[in-house]
C-alpha angles and dihedrals in degrees: 000000000000090000090062092050091047092050093047092047096047097046093045094046091046089054095046103080094049092044093051092046092050093047091048098045096031086216108146099157094128097041124103110221091206092051092048091049088055092044095051091046091049093049090049090051091051089049092051090046090051090051091051091051093039087230109162095199093053092044096048098044096044096041091056093043091049092050089052098040099047096064090047090053091049092048092047092048092047091049090048093051092046091050092049091050090050089053095246117151113234 
């Protein structure tokens, strides 16, 4: 039980600084939109799985990660679309 909470805490906290920096600066130059789409979808699946199991560690870790990852995906997608419209090669 404690192992699940430790894993959820460590992976979420490890993701936090980069997520906050990306959200603040809106700089997604090194981020693959396709990879982030898969990541956000995977995190959502883990969250739903945790809800099905009623597993608090899965729910907590993936809910926080999803809330942080979704805006990064939206920013990355927006930047990608803007760059394509401006004729920039990605």
